[in-house]
């Protein structure tokens, strides 16, 4: 790694495969110039007709502390979540997705020693979302309310670009739909223009490597990819 914390050379495969949802960060600050560099490069993400439908707000220091404080206050008094402005999952998630989702829950909460039936403990663990898992920086990503599925996909490509570039800087991240359940709290601090809705937050920082929560597996390649190219079977 270079003195500014940026890896001199980082293989793209390594950047992609070492990205994971990190849920434990140190309080080491993330330099503003690094965030600027990452977001300038991520702007090269593709989008249909190049409309670039993402609106990112990057918070550090006092403004982020304020968001976390307000969210923490709401949690402390048992305030109901905000209704997310989009459906996070289809109401009846069918196989294989429901099975993958259950496996994720087992892995995520099992790593914390929380049994499946202890919903309260799961909820307590999940509440770390609204402290950004201790991260000193966060990005809140908005999209225009009237955008359709293709533009949401554009935003996903943008966010993945951000997360992979963060790896190139030695940083980690966690994308968080959980913040959509506190969108009013985020809006109180970032004041987004009318018409935008909060898709997700993203915690950003240096990993606290004393926190090892394991890794979410992936489905075997032949479950999600079908090769029809004749060359591959020759
Ligand atoms: C759009 C999106 C929203 C997510 N929301 C949350 C969240 O609110 N909280 C959380 O801890 N992880 C969240 N995640 C992380 C996923 O759980 C994680 O990406 C998935 O389990 C795969 O694990 P990996 O990213 O570590 O490989 C989200 C991921 C995506 C792409």
Tab-separated table of C-alpha atoms and ligand atoms in Angstrom:
chain	number	residue	atom	x	y	z
A	1	UNK	CA	0.000	0.000	0.000
A	2	UNK	CA	1.306	3.494	-0.760
A	3	UNK	CA	1.774	6.149	1.927
A	4	UNK	CA	-1.581	7.755	1.110
A	5	UNK	CA	-3.238	4.435	1.824
A	6	UNK	CA	-3.978	3.664	-1.813
A	7	UNK	CA	-2.873	0.322	-3.166
A	8	UNK	CA	-0.326	0.849	-5.895
A	9	UNK	CA	-1.714	-2.039	-7.915
A	10	UNK	CA	-4.855	-3.946	-7.081
A	11	UNK	CA	-6.014	-6.733	-9.287
A	12	UNK	CA	-9.648	-6.224	-10.283
A	13	UNK	CA	-10.442	-9.823	-9.314
A	14	UNK	CA	-9.015	-9.190	-5.881
A	15	UNK	CA	-10.931	-5.938	-5.487
A	16	UNK	CA	-14.216	-7.626	-6.443
A	17	UNK	CA	-13.761	-10.792	-4.423
A	18	UNK	CA	-12.408	-9.077	-1.315
A	19	UNK	CA	-15.402	-6.765	-1.172
A	20	UNK	CA	-17.833	-7.988	1.410
A	21	UNK	CA	-20.358	-6.487	3.759
A	22	UNK	CA	-18.176	-5.498	6.702
A	23	UNK	CA	-20.041	-5.020	9.957
A	24	UNK	CA	-17.290	-3.795	12.251
A	25	UNK	CA	-15.190	-0.682	11.570
A	26	UNK	CA	-12.502	1.184	13.461
A	27	UNK	CA	-12.902	4.904	14.127
A	28	UNK	CA	-9.880	5.728	11.932
A	29	UNK	CA	-11.071	8.645	9.790
A	30	UNK	CA	-11.451	8.237	6.054
A	31	UNK	CA	-9.698	11.161	4.327
A	32	UNK	CA	-12.034	13.368	2.302
A	33	UNK	CA	-9.654	13.327	-0.661
A	34	UNK	CA	-9.854	9.521	-0.796
A	35	UNK	CA	-13.649	9.655	-0.839
A	36	UNK	CA	-13.527	12.261	-3.563
A	37	UNK	CA	-11.166	10.114	-5.624
A	38	UNK	CA	-13.409	7.055	-5.238
A	39	UNK	CA	-16.578	8.936	-6.112
A	40	UNK	CA	-14.960	10.659	-9.084
A	41	UNK	CA	-13.958	7.266	-10.495
A	42	UNK	CA	-17.307	5.628	-9.642
A	43	UNK	CA	-19.032	8.303	-11.710
A	44	UNK	CA	-17.781	6.325	-14.728
A	45	UNK	CA	-20.304	3.591	-13.897
A	46	UNK	CA	-22.586	2.857	-16.854
A	47	UNK	CA	-26.224	3.903	-17.012
A	48	UNK	CA	-28.865	3.605	-19.706
A	49	UNK	CA	-28.533	6.638	-22.033
A	50	UNK	CA	-25.932	7.912	-19.554
A	51	UNK	CA	-28.592	9.509	-17.358
A	52	UNK	CA	-26.612	8.811	-14.146
A	53	UNK	CA	-29.670	8.511	-11.907
A	54	UNK	CA	-27.774	8.320	-8.612
A	55	UNK	CA	-27.682	11.044	-5.956
A	56	UNK	CA	-25.067	10.346	-3.311
A	57	UNK	CA	-24.633	12.213	-0.034
A	58	UNK	CA	-21.385	11.461	1.743
A	59	UNK	CA	-21.254	12.193	5.437
A	60	UNK	CA	-18.385	12.188	7.914
A	61	UNK	CA	-17.744	13.893	11.246
A	62	UNK	CA	-20.500	15.920	12.915
A	63	UNK	CA	-23.234	15.425	10.290
A	64	UNK	CA	-22.832	11.648	10.387
A	65	UNK	CA	-22.673	11.693	14.176
A	66	UNK	CA	-25.930	13.625	14.132
A	67	UNK	CA	-27.666	11.045	11.894
A	68	UNK	CA	-26.448	8.222	14.142
A	69	UNK	CA	-27.500	10.104	17.277
A	70	UNK	CA	-30.998	10.777	15.967
A	71	UNK	CA	-31.395	7.165	14.815
A	72	UNK	CA	-30.124	5.938	18.198
A	73	UNK	CA	-32.642	8.132	19.998
A	74	UNK	CA	-35.456	6.680	17.926
A	75	UNK	CA	-34.284	3.149	18.660
A	76	UNK	CA	-33.980	3.922	22.376
A	77	UNK	CA	-37.606	5.006	22.654
A	78	UNK	CA	-38.828	2.142	20.455
A	79	UNK	CA	-40.013	4.517	17.752
A	80	UNK	CA	-41.594	2.701	14.814
A	81	UNK	CA	-39.520	2.524	11.662
A	82	UNK	CA	-40.356	4.738	8.732
A	83	UNK	CA	-42.209	2.886	6.041
A	84	UNK	CA	-39.507	2.261	3.396
A	85	UNK	CA	-40.499	3.966	0.165
A	86	UNK	CA	-40.013	0.833	-1.900
A	87	UNK	CA	-40.572	-2.851	-1.464
A	88	UNK	CA	-37.325	-4.384	-0.206
A	89	UNK	CA	-38.301	-7.928	-1.178
A	90	UNK	CA	-41.312	-9.450	-2.909
A	91	UNK	CA	-43.901	-10.290	-0.254
A	92	UNK	CA	-43.656	-14.019	-0.950
A	93	UNK	CA	-40.031	-14.775	-1.693
A	94	UNK	CA	-40.018	-18.102	-3.526
A	95	UNK	CA	-37.298	-20.757	-3.757
A	96	UNK	CA	-34.368	-20.610	-4.216
A	97	UNK	CA	-34.341	-17.015	-2.952
A	98	UNK	CA	-36.151	-17.681	0.334
A	99	UNK	CA	-33.690	-20.506	1.058
A	100	UNK	CA	-30.711	-18.292	0.300
A	101	UNK	CA	-32.173	-15.592	2.507
A	102	UNK	CA	-32.645	-18.060	5.366
A	103	UNK	CA	-29.075	-19.345	4.903
A	104	UNK	CA	-27.830	-15.765	5.070
A	105	UNK	CA	-29.714	-15.193	8.348
A	106	UNK	CA	-28.263	-18.394	9.800
A	107	UNK	CA	-24.738	-17.386	8.809
A	108	UNK	CA	-25.030	-13.753	9.882
A	109	UNK	CA	-26.620	-14.338	13.267
A	110	UNK	CA	-25.013	-17.747	13.858
A	111	UNK	CA	-21.622	-15.998	13.698
A	112	UNK	CA	-22.811	-13.861	16.620
A	113	UNK	CA	-24.015	-16.927	18.531
A	114	UNK	CA	-27.657	-15.905	18.135
A	115	UNK	CA	-30.051	-18.825	17.609
A	116	UNK	CA	-32.707	-18.690	14.895
A	117	UNK	CA	-35.618	-18.323	17.324
A	118	UNK	CA	-34.139	-15.400	19.290
A	119	UNK	CA	-35.698	-12.659	17.205
A	120	UNK	CA	-35.070	-10.026	19.848
A	121	UNK	CA	-31.318	-10.712	19.862
A	122	UNK	CA	-31.308	-10.650	16.064
A	123	UNK	CA	-33.019	-7.293	16.166
A	124	UNK	CA	-30.527	-5.973	18.712
A	125	UNK	CA	-27.651	-7.069	16.475
A	126	UNK	CA	-29.345	-5.520	13.447
A	127	UNK	CA	-29.650	-2.210	15.269
A	128	UNK	CA	-25.875	-1.756	14.779
A	129	UNK	CA	-26.881	-0.823	11.224
A	130	UNK	CA	-27.988	2.563	12.492
A	131	UNK	CA	-24.615	3.216	14.056
A	132	UNK	CA	-23.061	2.310	10.693
A	133	UNK	CA	-21.289	-0.525	12.545
A	134	UNK	CA	-18.968	2.118	13.970
A	135	UNK	CA	-17.874	3.431	10.556
A	136	UNK	CA	-16.645	7.045	10.441
A	137	UNK	CA	-18.067	7.707	6.963
A	138	UNK	CA	-21.285	6.871	5.178
A	139	UNK	CA	-22.887	7.379	1.821
A	140	UNK	CA	-26.635	7.772	1.464
A	141	UNK	CA	-27.852	6.967	-2.016
A	142	UNK	CA	-31.056	8.471	-3.363
A	143	UNK	CA	-32.928	7.928	-6.608
A	144	UNK	CA	-35.725	9.934	-8.188
A	145	UNK	CA	-39.080	8.533	-7.152
A	146	UNK	CA	-40.277	8.224	-10.743
A	147	UNK	CA	-37.374	6.125	-11.999
A	148	UNK	CA	-38.003	2.552	-13.124
A	149	UNK	CA	-36.256	-0.833	-12.756
A	150	UNK	CA	-33.554	-0.053	-15.317
A	151	UNK	CA	-32.482	3.069	-13.438
A	152	UNK	CA	-32.461	1.173	-10.137
A	153	UNK	CA	-30.105	-1.271	-11.819
A	154	UNK	CA	-27.928	1.691	-12.895
A	155	UNK	CA	-27.757	2.799	-9.274
A	156	UNK	CA	-26.717	-0.721	-8.253
A	157	UNK	CA	-23.851	-0.638	-10.746
A	158	UNK	CA	-22.793	2.721	-9.396
A	159	UNK	CA	-22.815	1.484	-5.808
A	160	UNK	CA	-20.840	-1.632	-6.687
A	161	UNK	CA	-18.288	0.591	-8.438
A	162	UNK	CA	-18.002	2.664	-5.269
A	163	UNK	CA	-17.510	-0.420	-3.104
A	164	UNK	CA	-14.906	-1.980	-5.378
A	165	UNK	CA	-12.981	1.293	-5.617
A	166	UNK	CA	-13.054	1.551	-1.832
A	167	UNK	CA	-11.218	-1.784	-1.766
A	168	UNK	CA	-8.547	-0.239	-3.978
A	169	UNK	CA	-8.066	2.351	-1.236
A	170	UNK	CA	-7.757	-0.309	1.486
A	171	UNK	CA	-11.257	0.549	2.716
A	172	UNK	CA	-14.319	-1.581	3.321
A	173	UNK	CA	-18.033	-0.935	3.159
A	174	UNK	CA	-21.464	-2.284	3.949
A	175	UNK	CA	-24.441	-1.393	1.755
A	176	UNK	CA	-27.515	-0.964	3.957
A	177	UNK	CA	-31.154	-0.967	2.988
A	178	UNK	CA	-31.724	-0.715	6.731
A	179	UNK	CA	-31.333	3.033	6.373
A	180	UNK	CA	-34.481	3.146	4.218
A	181	UNK	CA	-36.328	2.362	7.453
A	182	UNK	CA	-34.927	5.592	8.917
A	183	UNK	CA	-35.205	7.726	5.801
A	184	UNK	CA	-36.847	10.600	7.674
A	185	UNK	CA	-33.930	10.784	10.095
A	186	UNK	CA	-31.407	10.840	7.259
A	187	UNK	CA	-33.456	13.492	5.442
A	188	UNK	CA	-33.433	15.728	8.551
A	189	UNK	CA	-29.671	15.998	8.181
A	190	UNK	CA	-29.051	15.816	4.430
A	191	UNK	CA	-32.174	17.704	3.277
A	192	UNK	CA	-32.564	15.994	-0.098
A	193	UNK	CA	-34.665	17.823	-2.695
A	194	UNK	CA	-38.304	16.784	-3.072
A	195	UNK	CA	-38.756	13.855	-5.376
A	196	UNK	CA	-35.810	11.786	-4.200
A	197	UNK	CA	-36.202	8.615	-2.178
A	198	UNK	CA	-33.543	6.935	-0.085
A	199	UNK	CA	-32.534	3.613	-1.596
A	200	UNK	CA	-29.802	2.725	0.891
A	201	UNK	CA	-26.985	3.833	3.095
A	202	UNK	CA	-23.433	2.546	2.914
A	203	UNK	CA	-21.038	2.406	5.843
A	204	UNK	CA	-17.463	3.160	4.840
A	205	UNK	CA	-14.250	2.792	6.774
A	206	UNK	CA	-11.341	0.641	7.819
A	207	UNK	CA	-12.268	-2.836	8.938
A	208	UNK	CA	-12.008	-3.694	12.605
A	209	UNK	CA	-10.316	-7.034	12.101
A	210	UNK	CA	-11.024	-8.128	15.655
A	211	UNK	CA	-14.614	-8.583	14.447
A	212	UNK	CA	-14.820	-11.765	12.384
A	213	UNK	CA	-18.349	-12.492	11.283
A	214	UNK	CA	-17.501	-14.936	8.531
A	215	UNK	CA	-18.494	-14.638	4.934
A	216	UNK	CA	-21.724	-15.136	3.040
A	217	UNK	CA	-21.365	-18.027	0.590
A	218	UNK	CA	-22.432	-17.969	-3.038
A	219	UNK	CA	-24.579	-20.369	-5.000
A	220	UNK	CA	-22.615	-22.720	-7.286
A	221	UNK	CA	-21.969	-21.123	-10.660
A	222	UNK	CA	-24.338	-23.458	-12.514
A	223	UNK	CA	-27.248	-22.297	-10.345
A	224	UNK	CA	-26.988	-18.728	-11.548
A	225	UNK	CA	-25.143	-18.882	-14.874
A	226	UNK	CA	-25.936	-20.830	-18.026
A	227	UNK	CA	-23.175	-20.991	-20.599
A	228	UNK	CA	-24.506	-21.530	-24.087
A	229	UNK	CA	-21.256	-20.728	-25.872
A	230	UNK	CA	-20.093	-23.792	-27.785
A	231	UNK	CA	-16.419	-23.004	-27.225
A	232	UNK	CA	-16.648	-23.753	-23.514
A	233	UNK	CA	-17.777	-27.325	-23.976
A	234	UNK	CA	-15.087	-28.191	-26.522
B	1	LIG	C1	-28.892	-3.296	-1.712
B	1	LIG	C2	-28.294	-3.970	-0.520
B	1	LIG	C3	-28.780	-3.711	0.739
B	1	LIG	C4	-28.220	-4.325	1.859
B	1	LIG	N1	-28.684	-3.987	3.108
B	1	LIG	C5	-28.035	-4.440	4.196
B	1	LIG	C6	-28.387	-3.952	5.481
B	1	LIG	O1	-29.296	-3.170	5.661
B	1	LIG	N2	-27.657	-4.387	6.531
B	1	LIG	C7	-26.626	-5.263	6.395
B	1	LIG	O2	-26.006	-5.599	7.406
B	1	LIG	N3	-26.274	-5.757	5.176
B	1	LIG	C8	-26.942	-5.344	4.085
B	1	LIG	N4	-26.550	-5.757	2.840
B	1	LIG	C9	-25.422	-6.667	2.705
B	1	LIG	C10	-25.852	-8.067	2.274
B	1	LIG	O3	-26.405	-8.762	3.366
B	1	LIG	C11	-24.641	-8.791	1.712
B	1	LIG	O4	-24.182	-8.085	0.582
B	1	LIG	C12	-24.934	-10.213	1.306
B	1	LIG	O5	-25.313	-10.981	2.420
B	1	LIG	C13	-23.712	-10.872	0.664
B	1	LIG	O6	-22.614	-10.805	1.533
B	1	LIG	P1	-21.259	-10.059	1.157
B	1	LIG	O7	-21.616	-8.699	0.635
B	1	LIG	O8	-20.503	-9.994	2.468
B	1	LIG	O9	-20.562	-10.871	0.130
B	1	LIG	C14	-27.141	-5.217	1.707
B	1	LIG	C15	-26.662	-5.487	0.419
B	1	LIG	C16	-27.229	-4.872	-0.677
B	1	LIG	C17	-26.668	-5.139	-2.040
